[in-house]
Tab-separated table of C-alpha atoms and ligand atoms in Angstrom:
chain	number	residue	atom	x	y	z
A	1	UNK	CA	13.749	-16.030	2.902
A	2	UNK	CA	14.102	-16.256	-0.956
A	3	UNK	CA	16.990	-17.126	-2.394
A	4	UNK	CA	19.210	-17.845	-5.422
A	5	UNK	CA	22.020	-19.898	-5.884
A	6	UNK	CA	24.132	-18.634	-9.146
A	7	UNK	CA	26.875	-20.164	-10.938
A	8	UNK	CA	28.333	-21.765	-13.488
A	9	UNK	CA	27.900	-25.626	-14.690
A	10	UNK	CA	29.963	-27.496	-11.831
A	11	UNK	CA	30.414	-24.448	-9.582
A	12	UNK	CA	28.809	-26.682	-6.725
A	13	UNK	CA	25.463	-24.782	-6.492
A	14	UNK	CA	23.819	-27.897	-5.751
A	15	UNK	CA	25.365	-28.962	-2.715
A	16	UNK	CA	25.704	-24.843	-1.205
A	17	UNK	CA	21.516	-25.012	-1.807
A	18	UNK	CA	21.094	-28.713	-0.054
A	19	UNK	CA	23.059	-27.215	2.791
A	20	UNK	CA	20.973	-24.072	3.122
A	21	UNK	CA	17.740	-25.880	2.473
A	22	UNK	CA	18.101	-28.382	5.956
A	23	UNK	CA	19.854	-25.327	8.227
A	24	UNK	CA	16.858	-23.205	7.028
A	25	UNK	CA	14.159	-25.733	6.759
A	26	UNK	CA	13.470	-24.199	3.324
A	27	UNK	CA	13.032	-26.223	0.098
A	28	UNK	CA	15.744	-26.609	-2.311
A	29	UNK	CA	14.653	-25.989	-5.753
A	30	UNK	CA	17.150	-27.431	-8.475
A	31	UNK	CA	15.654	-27.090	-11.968
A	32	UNK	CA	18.027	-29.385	-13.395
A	33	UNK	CA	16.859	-32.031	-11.031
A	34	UNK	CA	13.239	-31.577	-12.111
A	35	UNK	CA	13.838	-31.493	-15.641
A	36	UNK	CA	16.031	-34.636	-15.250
A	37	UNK	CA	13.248	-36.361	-13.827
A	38	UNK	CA	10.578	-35.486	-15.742
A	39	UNK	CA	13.199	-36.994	-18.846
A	40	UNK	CA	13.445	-40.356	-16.765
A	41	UNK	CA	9.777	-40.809	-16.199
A	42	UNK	CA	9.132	-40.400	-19.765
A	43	UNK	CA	6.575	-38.104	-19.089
A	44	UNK	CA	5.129	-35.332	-21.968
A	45	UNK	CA	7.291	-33.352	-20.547
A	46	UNK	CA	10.290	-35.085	-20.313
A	47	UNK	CA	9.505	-36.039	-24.212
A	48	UNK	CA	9.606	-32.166	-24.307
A	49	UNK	CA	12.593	-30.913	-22.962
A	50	UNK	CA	14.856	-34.322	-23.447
A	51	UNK	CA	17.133	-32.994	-26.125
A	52	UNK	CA	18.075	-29.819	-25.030
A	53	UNK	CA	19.473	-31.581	-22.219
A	54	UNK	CA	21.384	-33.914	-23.818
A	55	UNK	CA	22.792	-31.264	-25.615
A	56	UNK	CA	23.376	-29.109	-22.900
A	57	UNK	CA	21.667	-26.366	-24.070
A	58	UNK	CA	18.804	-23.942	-22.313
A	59	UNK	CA	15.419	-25.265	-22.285
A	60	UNK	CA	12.887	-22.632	-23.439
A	61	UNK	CA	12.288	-20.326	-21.194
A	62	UNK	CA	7.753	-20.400	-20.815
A	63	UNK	CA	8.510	-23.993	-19.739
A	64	UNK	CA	10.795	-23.363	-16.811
A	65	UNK	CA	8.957	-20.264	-15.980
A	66	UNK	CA	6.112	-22.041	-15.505
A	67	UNK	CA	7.648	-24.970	-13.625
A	68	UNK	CA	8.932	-22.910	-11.303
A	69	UNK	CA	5.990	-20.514	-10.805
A	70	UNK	CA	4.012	-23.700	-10.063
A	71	UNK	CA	6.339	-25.223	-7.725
A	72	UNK	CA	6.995	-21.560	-5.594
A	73	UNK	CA	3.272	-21.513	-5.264
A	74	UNK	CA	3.161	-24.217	-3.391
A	75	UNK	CA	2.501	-24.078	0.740
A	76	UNK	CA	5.755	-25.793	1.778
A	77	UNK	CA	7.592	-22.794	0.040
A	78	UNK	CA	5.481	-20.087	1.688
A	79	UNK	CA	8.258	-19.455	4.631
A	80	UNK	CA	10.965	-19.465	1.368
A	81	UNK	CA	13.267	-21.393	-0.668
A	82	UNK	CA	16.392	-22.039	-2.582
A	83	UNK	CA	16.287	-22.146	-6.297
A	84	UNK	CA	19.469	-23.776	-7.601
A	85	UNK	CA	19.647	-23.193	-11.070
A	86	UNK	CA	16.921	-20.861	-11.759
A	87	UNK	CA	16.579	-18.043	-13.516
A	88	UNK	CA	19.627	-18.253	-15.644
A	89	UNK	CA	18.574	-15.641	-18.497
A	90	UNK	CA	17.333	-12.025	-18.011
A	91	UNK	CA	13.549	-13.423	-18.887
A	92	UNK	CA	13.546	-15.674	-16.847
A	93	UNK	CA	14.472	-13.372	-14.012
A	94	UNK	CA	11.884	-10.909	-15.115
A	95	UNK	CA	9.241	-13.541	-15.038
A	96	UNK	CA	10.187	-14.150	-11.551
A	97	UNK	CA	10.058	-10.952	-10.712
A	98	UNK	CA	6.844	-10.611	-11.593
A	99	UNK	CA	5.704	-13.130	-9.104
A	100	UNK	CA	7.578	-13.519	-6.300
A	101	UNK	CA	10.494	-10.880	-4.362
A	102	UNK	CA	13.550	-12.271	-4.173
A	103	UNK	CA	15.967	-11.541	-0.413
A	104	UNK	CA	19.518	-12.464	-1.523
A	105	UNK	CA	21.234	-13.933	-4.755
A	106	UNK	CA	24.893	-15.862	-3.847
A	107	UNK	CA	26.728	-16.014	-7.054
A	108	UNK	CA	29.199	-18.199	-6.658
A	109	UNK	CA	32.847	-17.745	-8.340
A	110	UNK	CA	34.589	-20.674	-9.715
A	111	UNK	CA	37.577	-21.183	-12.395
A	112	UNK	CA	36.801	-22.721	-15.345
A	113	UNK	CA	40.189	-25.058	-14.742
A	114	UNK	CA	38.232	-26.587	-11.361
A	115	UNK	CA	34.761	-26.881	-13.358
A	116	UNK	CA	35.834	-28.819	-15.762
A	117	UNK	CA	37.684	-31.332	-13.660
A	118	UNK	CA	34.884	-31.604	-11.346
A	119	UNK	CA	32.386	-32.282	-14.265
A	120	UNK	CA	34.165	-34.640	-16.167
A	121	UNK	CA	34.760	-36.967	-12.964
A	122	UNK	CA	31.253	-36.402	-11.584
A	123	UNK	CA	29.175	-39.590	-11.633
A	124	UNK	CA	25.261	-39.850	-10.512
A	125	UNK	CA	23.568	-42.774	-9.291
A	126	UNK	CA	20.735	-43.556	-11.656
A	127	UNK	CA	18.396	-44.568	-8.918
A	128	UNK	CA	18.796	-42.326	-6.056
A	129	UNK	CA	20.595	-39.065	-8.051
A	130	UNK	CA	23.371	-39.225	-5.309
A	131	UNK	CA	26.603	-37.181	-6.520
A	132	UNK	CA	29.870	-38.654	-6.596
A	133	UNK	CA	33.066	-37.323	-7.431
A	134	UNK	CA	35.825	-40.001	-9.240
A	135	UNK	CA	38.856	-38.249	-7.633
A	136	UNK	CA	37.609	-36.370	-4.582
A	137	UNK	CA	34.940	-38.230	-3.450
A	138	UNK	CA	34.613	-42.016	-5.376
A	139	UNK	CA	32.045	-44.448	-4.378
A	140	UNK	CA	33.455	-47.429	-2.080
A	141	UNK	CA	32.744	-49.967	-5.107
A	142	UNK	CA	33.591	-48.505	-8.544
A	143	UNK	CA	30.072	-48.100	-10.505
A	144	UNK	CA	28.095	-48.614	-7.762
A	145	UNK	CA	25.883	-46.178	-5.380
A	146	UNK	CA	26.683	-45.864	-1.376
A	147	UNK	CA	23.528	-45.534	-0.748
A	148	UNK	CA	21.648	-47.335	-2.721
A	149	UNK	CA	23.481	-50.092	-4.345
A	150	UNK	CA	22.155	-48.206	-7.833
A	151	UNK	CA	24.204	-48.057	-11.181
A	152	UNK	CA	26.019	-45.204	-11.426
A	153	UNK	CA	26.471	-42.817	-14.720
A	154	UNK	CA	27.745	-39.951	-16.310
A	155	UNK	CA	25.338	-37.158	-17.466
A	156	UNK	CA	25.465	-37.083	-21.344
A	157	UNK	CA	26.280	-33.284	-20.725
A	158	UNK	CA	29.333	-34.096	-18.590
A	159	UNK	CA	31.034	-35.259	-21.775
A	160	UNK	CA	33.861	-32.342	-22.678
A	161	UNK	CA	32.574	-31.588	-25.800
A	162	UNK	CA	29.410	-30.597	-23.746
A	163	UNK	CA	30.815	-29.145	-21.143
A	164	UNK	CA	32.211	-26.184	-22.967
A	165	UNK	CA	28.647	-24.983	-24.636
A	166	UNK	CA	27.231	-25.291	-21.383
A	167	UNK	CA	30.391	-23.167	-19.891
A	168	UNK	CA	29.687	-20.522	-22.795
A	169	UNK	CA	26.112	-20.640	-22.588
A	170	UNK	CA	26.310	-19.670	-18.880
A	171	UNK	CA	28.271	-16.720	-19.977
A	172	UNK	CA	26.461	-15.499	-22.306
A	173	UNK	CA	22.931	-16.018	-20.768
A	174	UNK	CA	23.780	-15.974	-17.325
A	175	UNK	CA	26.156	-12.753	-16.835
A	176	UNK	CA	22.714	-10.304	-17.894
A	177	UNK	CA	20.652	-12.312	-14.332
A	178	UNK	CA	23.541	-11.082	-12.458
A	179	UNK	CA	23.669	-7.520	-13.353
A	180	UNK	CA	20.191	-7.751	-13.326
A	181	UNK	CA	19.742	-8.674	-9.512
A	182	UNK	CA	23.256	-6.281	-9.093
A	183	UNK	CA	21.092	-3.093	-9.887
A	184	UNK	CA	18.612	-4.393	-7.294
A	185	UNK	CA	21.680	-4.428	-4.723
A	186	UNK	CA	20.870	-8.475	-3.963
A	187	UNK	CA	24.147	-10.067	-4.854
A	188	UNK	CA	26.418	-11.578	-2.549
A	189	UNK	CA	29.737	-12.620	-4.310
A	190	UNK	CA	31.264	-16.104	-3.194
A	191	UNK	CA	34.915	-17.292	-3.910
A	192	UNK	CA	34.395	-20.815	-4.576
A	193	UNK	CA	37.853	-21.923	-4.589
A	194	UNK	CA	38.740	-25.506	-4.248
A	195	UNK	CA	41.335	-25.297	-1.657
A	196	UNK	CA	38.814	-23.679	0.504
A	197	UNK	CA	36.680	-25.732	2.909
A	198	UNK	CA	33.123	-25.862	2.221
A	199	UNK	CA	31.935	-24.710	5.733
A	200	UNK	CA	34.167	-21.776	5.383
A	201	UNK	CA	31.844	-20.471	1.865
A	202	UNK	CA	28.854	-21.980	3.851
A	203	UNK	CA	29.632	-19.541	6.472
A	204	UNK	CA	29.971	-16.277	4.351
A	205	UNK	CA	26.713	-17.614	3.099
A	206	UNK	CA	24.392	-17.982	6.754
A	207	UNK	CA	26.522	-14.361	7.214
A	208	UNK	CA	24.973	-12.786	4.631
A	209	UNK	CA	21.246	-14.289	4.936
A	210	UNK	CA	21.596	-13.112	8.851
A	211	UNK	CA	22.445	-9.638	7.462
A	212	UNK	CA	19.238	-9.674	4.943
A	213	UNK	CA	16.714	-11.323	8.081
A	214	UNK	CA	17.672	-8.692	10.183
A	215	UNK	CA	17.771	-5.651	7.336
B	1	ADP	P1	24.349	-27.549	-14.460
B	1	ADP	O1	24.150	-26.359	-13.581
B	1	ADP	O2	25.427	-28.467	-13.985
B	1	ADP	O3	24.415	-27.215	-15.920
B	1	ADP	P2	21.568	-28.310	-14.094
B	1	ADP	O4	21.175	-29.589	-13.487
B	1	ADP	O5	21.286	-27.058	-13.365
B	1	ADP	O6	23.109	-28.507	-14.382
B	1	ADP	O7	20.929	-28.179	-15.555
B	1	ADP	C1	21.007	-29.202	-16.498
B	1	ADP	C2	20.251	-28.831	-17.766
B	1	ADP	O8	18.870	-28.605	-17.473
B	1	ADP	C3	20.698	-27.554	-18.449
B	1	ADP	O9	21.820	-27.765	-19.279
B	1	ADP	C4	19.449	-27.173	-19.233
B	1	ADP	O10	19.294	-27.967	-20.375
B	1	ADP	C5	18.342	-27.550	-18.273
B	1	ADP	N1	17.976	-26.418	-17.378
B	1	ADP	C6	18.083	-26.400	-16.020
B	1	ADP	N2	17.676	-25.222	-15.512
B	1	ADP	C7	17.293	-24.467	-16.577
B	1	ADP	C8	16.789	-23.144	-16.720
B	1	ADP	N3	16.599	-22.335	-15.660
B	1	ADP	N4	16.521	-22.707	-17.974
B	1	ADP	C9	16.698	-23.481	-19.046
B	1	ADP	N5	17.196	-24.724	-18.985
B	1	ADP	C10	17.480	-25.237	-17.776
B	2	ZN	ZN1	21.855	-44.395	-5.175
């Protein structure tokens, strides 16, 4: 099954497409991730796209387009996948179109009050990209990974000043991919709200795939 995880900066689309990605043995696609790493490995690439990150703003659109086309393509994604981040403006989501069909899109709901509290306490180990939370979930030694023992950090575009272009620039860009996939009939809306348990969302979720496996 082919999916898409939408929503905005902080709306937890990482962790919904993790969870999907073991119960359906599918691979979880995060451009963010990618991009991040490509920046860390100093690669031409990375070079590339660094700044718009740090900035928080949309890298162009050929070079995720053909990222991604690249990475569906490959034979672990043949069965499906999550993308987590991707496409987040109307060309990209044409350019997917034209080479893959897509089965659902979740679009996850979430107040801009919660996003912003989540993303200015999130901190990410450097080593192992492990997510951490200051207030809900804090590593057991402050600055240091869990896991790994590795230094943790905030994102450059976790700083507030960031956070609110990124919160705009999802509006703008992202509200046409919605519509988009709307007129298609693919979306499946998700109230994200913090007082509700994740396995409850998780389950409206696994509902809605069984409804489009069986279709
Ligand atoms: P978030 O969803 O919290 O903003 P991501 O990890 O998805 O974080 O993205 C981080 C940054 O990576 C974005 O601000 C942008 O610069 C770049 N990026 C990720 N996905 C895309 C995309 N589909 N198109 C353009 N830029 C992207
Ligand atoms: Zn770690």
């Amino acid at each position: 099954m082919n999916l898409i995880i939408l929503g905005p900066p902080g709306g937890g689309k990482g962790t919904y497409a993790s969870r999907i990605s073991e119960e359906y043995g599918i691979p979880h696609i995060a451009t963010g991730d990618i991009l991040r790493r490509e920046v860390n490995e100093k690669s031409e690439l990375g070079k590339k796209v660094e700044d718009y990150l740090d900035r928080g703003a949309l890298v162009p659109d050929e070079i995720v387009n053909e990222i991604v086309k690249k990475r569906i393509s490959e034979p672990d994604c043949q069965e499906g996948f999550v993308l987590d981040g991707y496409p987040r403006t109307l060309a990209q989501a044409k350019a997917l179109d034209e080479v893959t069909e897509i089965d659902l899109v979740i679009n996850l709901e979430v107040s801009e009050e919660v996003i912003i509290d989540r993303l200015t306490n999130r901190r990410v180990c450097r080593d192992c990209g492990e997510i951490y939370n200051l207030k809900s979930m804090p590593p057991e030694k402050e600055g240091v990974c869990d896991k790994c023992g590795g230094e943790l950090y905030q994102r450059e575009d976790d700083r507030p000043e960031v956070i609110k272009k990124r919160l705009r620039e999802y509006v703008e860009r992202t509200q046409p991919v919605i519509d988009f996939y709307r007129g298609k009939e693919l979306v499946e809306d998700i109230v994200a709200e913090e007082e509700r348990p994740i396995d409850e969302m998780m389950g409206e979720i696994y509902e809605a795939m069984e409804k489009g496996l069986t279709a």
